[in-house]
Short mmCIF file of C-alpha atoms in Angstrom, two decimals:
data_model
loop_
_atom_site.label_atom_id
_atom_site.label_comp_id
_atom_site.label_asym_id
_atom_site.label_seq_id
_atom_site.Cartn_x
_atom_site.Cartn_y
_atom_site.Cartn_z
CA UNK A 5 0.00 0.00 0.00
CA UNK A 6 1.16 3.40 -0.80
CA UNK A 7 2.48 5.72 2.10
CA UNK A 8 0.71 8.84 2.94
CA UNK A 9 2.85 11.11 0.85
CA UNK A 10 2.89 9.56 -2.42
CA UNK A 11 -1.57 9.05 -2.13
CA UNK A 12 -1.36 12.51 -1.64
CA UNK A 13 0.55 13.24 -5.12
CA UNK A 14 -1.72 10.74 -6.74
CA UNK A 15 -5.06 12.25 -5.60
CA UNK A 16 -3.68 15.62 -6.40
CA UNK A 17 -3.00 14.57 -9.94
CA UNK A 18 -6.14 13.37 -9.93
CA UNK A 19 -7.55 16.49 -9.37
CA UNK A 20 -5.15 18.43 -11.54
CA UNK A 21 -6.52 16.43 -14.56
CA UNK A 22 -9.97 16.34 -13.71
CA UNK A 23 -10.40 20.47 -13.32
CA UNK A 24 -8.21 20.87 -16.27
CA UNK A 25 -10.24 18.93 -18.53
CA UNK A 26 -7.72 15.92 -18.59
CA UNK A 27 -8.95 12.22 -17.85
CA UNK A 28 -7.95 11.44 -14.83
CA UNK A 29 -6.65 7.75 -13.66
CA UNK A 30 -9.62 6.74 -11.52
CA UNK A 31 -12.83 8.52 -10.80
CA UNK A 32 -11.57 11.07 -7.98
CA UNK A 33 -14.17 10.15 -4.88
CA UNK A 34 -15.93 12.59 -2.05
CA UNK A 35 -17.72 11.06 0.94
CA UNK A 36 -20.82 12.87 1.48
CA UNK A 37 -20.94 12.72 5.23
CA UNK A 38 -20.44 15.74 7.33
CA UNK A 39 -18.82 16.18 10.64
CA UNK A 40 -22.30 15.99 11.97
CA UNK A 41 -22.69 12.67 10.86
CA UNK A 42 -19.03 11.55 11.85
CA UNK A 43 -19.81 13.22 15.25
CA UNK A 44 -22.58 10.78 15.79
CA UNK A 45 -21.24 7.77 14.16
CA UNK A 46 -18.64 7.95 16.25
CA UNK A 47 -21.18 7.52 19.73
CA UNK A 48 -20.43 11.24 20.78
CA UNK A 49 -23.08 14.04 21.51
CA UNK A 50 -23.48 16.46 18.54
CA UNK A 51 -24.06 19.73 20.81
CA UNK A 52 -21.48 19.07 22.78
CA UNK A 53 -18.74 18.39 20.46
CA UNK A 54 -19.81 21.31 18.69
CA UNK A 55 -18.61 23.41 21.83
CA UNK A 56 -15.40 21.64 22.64
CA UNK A 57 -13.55 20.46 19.28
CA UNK A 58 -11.18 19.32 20.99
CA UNK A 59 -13.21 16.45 21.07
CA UNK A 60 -13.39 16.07 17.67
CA UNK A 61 -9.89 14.65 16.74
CA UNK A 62 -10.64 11.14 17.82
CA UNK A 63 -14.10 11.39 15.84
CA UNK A 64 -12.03 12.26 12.78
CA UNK A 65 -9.39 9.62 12.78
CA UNK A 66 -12.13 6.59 13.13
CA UNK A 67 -14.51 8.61 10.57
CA UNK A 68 -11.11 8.50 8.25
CA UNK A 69 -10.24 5.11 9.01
CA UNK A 70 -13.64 3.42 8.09
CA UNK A 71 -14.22 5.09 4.70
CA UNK A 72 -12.98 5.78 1.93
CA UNK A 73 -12.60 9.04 0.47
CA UNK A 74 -9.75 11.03 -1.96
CA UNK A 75 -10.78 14.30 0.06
CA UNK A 76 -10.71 15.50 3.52
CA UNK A 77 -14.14 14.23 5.08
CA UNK A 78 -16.76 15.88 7.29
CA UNK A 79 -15.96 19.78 7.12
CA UNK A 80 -18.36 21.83 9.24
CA UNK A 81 -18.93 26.01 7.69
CA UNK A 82 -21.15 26.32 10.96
CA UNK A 83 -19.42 26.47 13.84
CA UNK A 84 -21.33 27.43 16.97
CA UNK A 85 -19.25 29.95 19.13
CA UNK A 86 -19.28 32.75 17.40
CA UNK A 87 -22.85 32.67 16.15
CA UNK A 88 -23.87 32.61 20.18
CA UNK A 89 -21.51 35.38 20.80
CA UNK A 90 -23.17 37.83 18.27
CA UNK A 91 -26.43 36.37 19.14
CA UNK A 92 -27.50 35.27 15.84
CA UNK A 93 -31.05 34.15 14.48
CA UNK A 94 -30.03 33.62 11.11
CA UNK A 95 -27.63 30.91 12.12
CA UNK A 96 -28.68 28.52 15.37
CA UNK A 97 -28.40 25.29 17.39
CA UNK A 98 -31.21 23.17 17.34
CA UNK A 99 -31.92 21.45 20.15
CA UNK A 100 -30.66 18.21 18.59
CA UNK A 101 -27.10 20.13 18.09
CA UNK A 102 -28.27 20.73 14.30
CA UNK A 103 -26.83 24.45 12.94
CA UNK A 104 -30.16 25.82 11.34
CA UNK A 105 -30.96 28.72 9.11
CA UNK A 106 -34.31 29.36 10.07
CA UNK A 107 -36.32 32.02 7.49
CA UNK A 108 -35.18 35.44 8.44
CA UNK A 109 -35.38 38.97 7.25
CA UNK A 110 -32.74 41.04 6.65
CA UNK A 111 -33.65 43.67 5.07
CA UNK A 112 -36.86 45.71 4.74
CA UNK A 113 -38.52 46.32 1.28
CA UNK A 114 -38.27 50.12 1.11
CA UNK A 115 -34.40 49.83 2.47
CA UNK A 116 -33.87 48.68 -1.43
CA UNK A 117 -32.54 51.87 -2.50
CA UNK A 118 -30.28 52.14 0.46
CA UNK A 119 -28.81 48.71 -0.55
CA UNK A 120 -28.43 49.57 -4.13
CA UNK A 121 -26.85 52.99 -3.60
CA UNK A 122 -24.16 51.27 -0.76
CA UNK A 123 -24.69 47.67 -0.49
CA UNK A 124 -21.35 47.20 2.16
CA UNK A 125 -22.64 50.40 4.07
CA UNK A 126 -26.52 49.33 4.59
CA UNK A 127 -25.22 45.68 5.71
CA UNK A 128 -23.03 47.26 8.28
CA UNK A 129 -25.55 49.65 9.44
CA UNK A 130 -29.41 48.33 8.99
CA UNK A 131 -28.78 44.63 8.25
CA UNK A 132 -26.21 43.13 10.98
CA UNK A 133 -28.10 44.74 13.77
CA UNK A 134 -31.28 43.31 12.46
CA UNK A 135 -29.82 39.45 12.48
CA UNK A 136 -27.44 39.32 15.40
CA UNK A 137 -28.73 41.17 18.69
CA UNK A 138 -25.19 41.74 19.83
CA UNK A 139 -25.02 44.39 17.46
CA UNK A 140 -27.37 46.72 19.05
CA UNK A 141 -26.31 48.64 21.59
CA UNK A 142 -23.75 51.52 22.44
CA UNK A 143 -20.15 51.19 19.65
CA UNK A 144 -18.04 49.88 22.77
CA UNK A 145 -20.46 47.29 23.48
CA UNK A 146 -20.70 46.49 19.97
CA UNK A 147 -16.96 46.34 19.45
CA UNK A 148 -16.37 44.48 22.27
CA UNK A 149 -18.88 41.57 20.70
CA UNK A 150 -17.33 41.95 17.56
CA UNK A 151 -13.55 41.49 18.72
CA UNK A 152 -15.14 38.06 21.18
CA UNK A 153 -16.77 36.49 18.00
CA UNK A 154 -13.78 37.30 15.75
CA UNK A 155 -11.23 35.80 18.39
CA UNK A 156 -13.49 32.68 19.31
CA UNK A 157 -13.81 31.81 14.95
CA UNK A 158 -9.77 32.28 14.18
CA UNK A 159 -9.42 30.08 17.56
CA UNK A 160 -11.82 27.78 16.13
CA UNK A 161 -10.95 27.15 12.71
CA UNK A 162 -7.11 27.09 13.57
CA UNK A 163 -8.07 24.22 15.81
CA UNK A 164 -9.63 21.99 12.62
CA UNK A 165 -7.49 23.02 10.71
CA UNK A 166 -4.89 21.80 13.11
CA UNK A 167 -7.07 18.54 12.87
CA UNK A 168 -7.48 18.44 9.13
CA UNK A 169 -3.84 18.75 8.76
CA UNK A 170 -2.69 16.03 10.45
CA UNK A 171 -5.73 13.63 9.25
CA UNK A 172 -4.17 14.92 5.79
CA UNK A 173 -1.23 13.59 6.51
CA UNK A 174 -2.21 10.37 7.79
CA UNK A 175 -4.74 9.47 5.19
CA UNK A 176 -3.11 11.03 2.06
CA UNK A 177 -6.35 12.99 0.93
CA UNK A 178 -6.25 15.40 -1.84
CA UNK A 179 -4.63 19.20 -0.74
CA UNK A 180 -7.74 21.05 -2.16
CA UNK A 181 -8.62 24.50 -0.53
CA UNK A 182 -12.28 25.86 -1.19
CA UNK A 183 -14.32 29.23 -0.71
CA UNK A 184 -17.39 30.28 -0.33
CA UNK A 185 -20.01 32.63 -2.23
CA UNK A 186 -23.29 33.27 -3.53
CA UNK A 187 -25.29 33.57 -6.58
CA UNK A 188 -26.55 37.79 -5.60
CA UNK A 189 -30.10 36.24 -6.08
CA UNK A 190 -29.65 33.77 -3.23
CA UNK A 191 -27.55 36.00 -1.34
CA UNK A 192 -30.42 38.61 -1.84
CA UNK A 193 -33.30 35.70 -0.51
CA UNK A 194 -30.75 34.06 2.02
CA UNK A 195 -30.20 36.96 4.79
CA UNK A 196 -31.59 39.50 3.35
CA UNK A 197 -35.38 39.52 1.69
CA UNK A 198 -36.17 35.62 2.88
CA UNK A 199 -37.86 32.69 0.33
CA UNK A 200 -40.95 34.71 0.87
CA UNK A 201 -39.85 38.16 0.74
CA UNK A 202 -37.51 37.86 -2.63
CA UNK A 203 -40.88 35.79 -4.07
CA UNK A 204 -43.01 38.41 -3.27
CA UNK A 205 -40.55 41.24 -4.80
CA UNK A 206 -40.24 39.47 -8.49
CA UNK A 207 -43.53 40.41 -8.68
CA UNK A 208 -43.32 44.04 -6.91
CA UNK A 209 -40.14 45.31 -7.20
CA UNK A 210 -37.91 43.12 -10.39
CA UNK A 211 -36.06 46.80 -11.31
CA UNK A 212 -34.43 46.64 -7.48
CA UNK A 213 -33.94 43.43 -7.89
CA UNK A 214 -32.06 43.59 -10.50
CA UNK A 215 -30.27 46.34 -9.26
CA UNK A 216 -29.44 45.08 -5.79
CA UNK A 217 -27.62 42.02 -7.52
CA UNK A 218 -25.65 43.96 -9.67
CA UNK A 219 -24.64 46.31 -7.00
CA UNK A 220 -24.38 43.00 -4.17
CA UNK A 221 -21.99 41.54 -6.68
CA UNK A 222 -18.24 42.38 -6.30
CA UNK A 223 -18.84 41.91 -2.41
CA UNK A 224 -19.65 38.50 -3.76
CA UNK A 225 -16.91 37.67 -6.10
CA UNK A 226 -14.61 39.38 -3.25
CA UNK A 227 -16.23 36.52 -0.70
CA UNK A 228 -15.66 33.83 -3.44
CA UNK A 229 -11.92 34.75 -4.24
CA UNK A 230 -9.51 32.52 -2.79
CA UNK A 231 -6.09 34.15 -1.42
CA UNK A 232 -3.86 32.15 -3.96
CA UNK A 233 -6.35 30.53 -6.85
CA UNK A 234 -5.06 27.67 -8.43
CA UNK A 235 -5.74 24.15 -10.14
CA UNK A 236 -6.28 22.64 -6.18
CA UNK A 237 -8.48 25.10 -5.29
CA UNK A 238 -12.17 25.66 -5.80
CA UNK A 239 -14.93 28.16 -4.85
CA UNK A 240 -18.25 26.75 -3.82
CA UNK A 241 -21.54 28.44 -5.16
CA UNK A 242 -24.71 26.27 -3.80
CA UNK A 243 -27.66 27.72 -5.85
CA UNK A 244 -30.89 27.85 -4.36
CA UNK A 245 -33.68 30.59 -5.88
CA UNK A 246 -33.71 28.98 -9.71
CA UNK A 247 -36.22 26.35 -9.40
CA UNK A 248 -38.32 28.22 -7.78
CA UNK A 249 -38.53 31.56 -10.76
CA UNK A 250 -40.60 31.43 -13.73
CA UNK A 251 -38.12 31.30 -16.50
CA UNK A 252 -38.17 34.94 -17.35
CA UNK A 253 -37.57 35.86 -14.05
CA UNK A 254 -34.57 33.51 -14.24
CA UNK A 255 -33.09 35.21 -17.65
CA UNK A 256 -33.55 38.24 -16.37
CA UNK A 257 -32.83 38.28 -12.50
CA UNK A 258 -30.75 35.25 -11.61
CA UNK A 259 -28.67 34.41 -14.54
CA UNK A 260 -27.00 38.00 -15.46
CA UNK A 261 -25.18 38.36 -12.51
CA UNK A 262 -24.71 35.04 -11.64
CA UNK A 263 -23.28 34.29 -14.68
CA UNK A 264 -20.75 37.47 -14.56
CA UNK A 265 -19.70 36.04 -10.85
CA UNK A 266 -18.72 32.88 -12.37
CA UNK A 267 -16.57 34.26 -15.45
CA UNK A 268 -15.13 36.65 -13.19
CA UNK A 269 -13.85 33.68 -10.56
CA UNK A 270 -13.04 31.79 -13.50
CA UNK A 271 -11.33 34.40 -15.01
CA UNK A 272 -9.15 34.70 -12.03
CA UNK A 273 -7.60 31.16 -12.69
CA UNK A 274 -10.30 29.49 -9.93
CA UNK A 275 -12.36 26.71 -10.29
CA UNK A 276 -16.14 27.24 -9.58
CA UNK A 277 -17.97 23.93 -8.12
CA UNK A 278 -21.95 24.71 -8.51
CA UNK A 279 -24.04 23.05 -6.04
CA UNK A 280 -27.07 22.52 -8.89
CA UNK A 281 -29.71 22.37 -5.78
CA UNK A 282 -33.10 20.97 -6.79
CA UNK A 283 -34.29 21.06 -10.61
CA UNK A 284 -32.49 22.46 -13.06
CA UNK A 285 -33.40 20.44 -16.12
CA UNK A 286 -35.06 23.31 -17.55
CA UNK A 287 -32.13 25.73 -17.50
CA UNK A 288 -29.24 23.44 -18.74
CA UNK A 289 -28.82 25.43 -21.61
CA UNK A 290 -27.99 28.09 -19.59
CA UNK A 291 -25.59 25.83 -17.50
CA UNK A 292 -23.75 25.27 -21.28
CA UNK A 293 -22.62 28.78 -21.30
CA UNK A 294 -20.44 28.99 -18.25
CA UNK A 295 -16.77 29.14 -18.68
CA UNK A 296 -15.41 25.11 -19.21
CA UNK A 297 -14.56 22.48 -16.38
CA UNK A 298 -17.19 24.48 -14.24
CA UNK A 299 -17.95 21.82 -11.71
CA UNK A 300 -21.48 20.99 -11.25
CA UNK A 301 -23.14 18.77 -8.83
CA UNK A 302 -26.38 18.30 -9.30
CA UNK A 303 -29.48 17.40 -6.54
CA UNK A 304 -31.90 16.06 -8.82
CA UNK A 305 -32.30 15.53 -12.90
CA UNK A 306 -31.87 13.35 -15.62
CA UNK A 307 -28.33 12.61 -15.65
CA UNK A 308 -28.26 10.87 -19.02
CA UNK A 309 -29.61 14.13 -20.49
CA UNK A 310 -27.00 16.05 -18.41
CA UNK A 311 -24.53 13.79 -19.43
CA UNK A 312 -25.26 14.30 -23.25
CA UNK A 313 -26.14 17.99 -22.81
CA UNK A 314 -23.16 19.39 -20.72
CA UNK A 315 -20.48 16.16 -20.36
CA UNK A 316 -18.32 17.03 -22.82
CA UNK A 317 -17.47 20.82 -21.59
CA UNK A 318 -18.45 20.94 -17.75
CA UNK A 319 -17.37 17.99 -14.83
CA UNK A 320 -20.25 16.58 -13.78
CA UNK A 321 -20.98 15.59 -10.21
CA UNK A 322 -23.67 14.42 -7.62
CA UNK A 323 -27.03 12.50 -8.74
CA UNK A 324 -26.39 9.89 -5.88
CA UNK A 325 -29.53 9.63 -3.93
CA UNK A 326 -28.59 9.87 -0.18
CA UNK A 327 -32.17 8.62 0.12
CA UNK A 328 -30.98 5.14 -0.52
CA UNK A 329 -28.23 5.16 1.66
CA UNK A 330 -31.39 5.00 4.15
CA UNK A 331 -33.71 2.76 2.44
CA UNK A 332 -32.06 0.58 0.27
CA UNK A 333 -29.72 -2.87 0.71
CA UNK A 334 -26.46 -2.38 0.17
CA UNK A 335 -26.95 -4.51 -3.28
CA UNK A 336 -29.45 -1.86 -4.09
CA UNK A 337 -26.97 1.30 -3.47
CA UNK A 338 -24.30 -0.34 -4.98
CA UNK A 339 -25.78 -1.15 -8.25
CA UNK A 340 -27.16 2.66 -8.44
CA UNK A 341 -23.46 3.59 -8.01
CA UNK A 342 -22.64 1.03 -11.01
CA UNK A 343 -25.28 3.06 -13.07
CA UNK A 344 -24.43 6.38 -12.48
CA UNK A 345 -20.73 5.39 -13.02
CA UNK A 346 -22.28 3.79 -16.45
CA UNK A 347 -23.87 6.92 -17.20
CA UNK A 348 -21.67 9.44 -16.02
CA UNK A 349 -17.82 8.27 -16.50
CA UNK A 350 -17.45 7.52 -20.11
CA UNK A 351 -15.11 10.54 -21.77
CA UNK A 352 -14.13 11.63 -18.20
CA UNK A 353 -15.08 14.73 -16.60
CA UNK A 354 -16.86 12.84 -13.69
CA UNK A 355 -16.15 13.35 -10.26
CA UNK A 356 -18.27 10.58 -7.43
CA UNK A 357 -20.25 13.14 -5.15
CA UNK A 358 -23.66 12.46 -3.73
CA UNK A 359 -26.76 13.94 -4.51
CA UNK A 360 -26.54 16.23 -0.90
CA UNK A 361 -24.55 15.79 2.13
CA UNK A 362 -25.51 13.26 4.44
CA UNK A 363 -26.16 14.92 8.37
CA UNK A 364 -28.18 11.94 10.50
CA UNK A 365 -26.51 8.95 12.03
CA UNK A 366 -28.59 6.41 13.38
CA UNK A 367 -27.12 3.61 15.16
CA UNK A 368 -29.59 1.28 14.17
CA UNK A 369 -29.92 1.78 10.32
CA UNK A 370 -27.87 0.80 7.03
CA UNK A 371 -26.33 4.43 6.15
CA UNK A 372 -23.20 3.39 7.58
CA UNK A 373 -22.60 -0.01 5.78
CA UNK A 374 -23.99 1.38 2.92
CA UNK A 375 -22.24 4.19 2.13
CA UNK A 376 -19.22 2.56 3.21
CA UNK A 377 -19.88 -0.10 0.39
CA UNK A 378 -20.74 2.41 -1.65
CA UNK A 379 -17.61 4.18 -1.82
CA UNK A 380 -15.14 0.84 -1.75
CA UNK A 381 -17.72 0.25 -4.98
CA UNK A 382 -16.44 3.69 -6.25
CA UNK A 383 -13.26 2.75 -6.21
CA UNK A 384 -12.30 -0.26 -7.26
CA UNK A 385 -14.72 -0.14 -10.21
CA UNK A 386 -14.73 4.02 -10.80
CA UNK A 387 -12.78 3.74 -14.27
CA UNK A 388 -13.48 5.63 -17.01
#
């Protein structure tokens, strides 16, 4: 078996060819659990590890030991401290230990023209006070809050990445760095308007829309830009709104400036992963246009269609139903993994990613085997 070190080249290479359009020498392979789930899986209390990561090493090495994966597994964007701190309601615990993003409103309908004319300045001042409470209050107070939360997320995130380094090391996972952004639609329904606010305002208010994306979007190309872009490195874009628009409120709301935030990353020598949530079967022709090797992982679809449609410029990702990980035998999930590998790996350009991540544990169901046979499937048989 190969040491740590030299899996690490090969994964990378992996990579390498995959984002640069090359055929890689095995189907490069993600595990769709999340630290949630390894937290569980590995018999520990969710809320509570949540709060002292220093917990969280052991949970790590057994999740790493007992599946496969060619990335590092189980990341967590939401971690609890400094959401409390700022006393957040966009952002909670459950109390299962769950981070939620309950429906919230950020911003008020007739604030649109304060957002268009200075969309950094009306965050700042009418939108961060609105979500966390620990902004309210006199500037020391406020400061004071600030300077807790910002200490208590560096403290945080040097800790995993403390963790993911040496799991790295041991495991030989791929040295792939990622960032984070938003279509300005979602960003725009996320925080700021809600599901049922932004709905409401394609059919009141389309001009501001349309405004307050364009003028939302360098803050969002800014979040998305990593601080050295290069061919093992990726920005993440999950996409929420489209299904949900009447196509001409797509072609003219969504798409402009999402598009233009995806050439621009692109542009900068970055890799852009789309996180195709829900149904997008009706916009693939749109999907065609984006700059080539865009990554896109897709929820639900045809992927024989996507295949034919978009397979030959874009990498194509996802499809596998987490769904079955829960209901079916582990003959069942791994002959849907033989199909999708059918489907999906012929002329490269395929990276193994389920359909969503997978959060639940449950001590007394398949997910575990299954996923676990799953992914062995993956990867002795993911040739392309």
């Amino acid at each position: 078996m190969m040491d740590a070190v030299a899996m690490t080249n090969e994964r990378n290479q992996m990579f390498r060819d995959l984002f640069s359009g090359k055929t890689p020498k095995r189907v490069p392979i993600s595990n769709p659990a999340t630290q949630d789930f390894a937290i569980q899986y590995a018999g520990l209390d969710l809320a509570e590890c949540q709060w002292d990561l220093t917990k969280l090493e052991p949970v790590y090495d057994k999740f790493c030991q007992d599946f496969f994966t060619d990335t590092y597994p189980g990341g967590s964007i939401r971690i609890p401290s400094h959401y409390q701190i700022l006393g957040s309601t966009p952002i909670v615990m459950s109390s299962s230990g769950f981070m939620q993003h309950p429906e919230v409103v950020g911003l008020l309908a007739e604030e649109y023209d304060d957002f268009i004319a200075s969309p950094y300045d009306c965050i700042v001042e009418k939108v961060l006070p609105r979500l966390f409470t620990e902004f309210n209050g006199a500037p020391g107070k406020v400061a004071m809050a600030l300077a807790k939360a910002m200490r208590a997320q560096s403290d945080d995130l040097a800790y995993l990445g403390t963790i993911r380094a040496k799991m790295n090391a041991k495991y030989g996972y791929a040295g792939i760095v990622g960032a984070l952004t938003e279509a300005p639609f979602d960003f725009m329904a996320d925080f700021l308007r809600s599901f049922k606010g932004i709905s409401g305002d394609v059919r009141r208010y389309p001009d501001k829309i349309m405004a307050a994306c364009e003028a939302v979007l360098p803050l969002m190309i800014k979040k998305g830009t990593l601080p050295s872009p290069g061919m093992l490195g990726y920005t993440f874009i999950p996409l929420h709104m489209a299904p949900y628009l009447r196509d001409k409120d797509f072609a003219t709301l969504y798409w402009p400036t999402f598009k233009k935030l995806v050439e621009t990353l692109a542009g900068m020598g970055q890799n852009v992963q789309l996180f195709v949530e829900n149904d997008w079967m009706r916009y693939l022709d749109y999907l065609y246009e984006l700059p080539e090797n865009t990554i896109m992982r897709f929820e639900y679809g045809d992927a024989k269609l996507v295949k034919e449609k978009l397979g030959k410029k874009h990498i194509i990702s996802g499809f596998y139903p987490i769904t079955l990980l829960q209901t079916g035998t582990k003959q069942q999930c791994i002959d849907k993994a033989k199909e999708l590998l059918d489907i999906l790996a012929p002329g490269g350009k395929y990276w193994f990613q389920a359909d969503k991540s997978v959060i639940n544990f449950e001590s007394k169901g398949p997910v575990a085997e299954n996923m676990r046979a799953v992914l062995e499937y993956v990867y002795e048989n993911g040739t392309y």
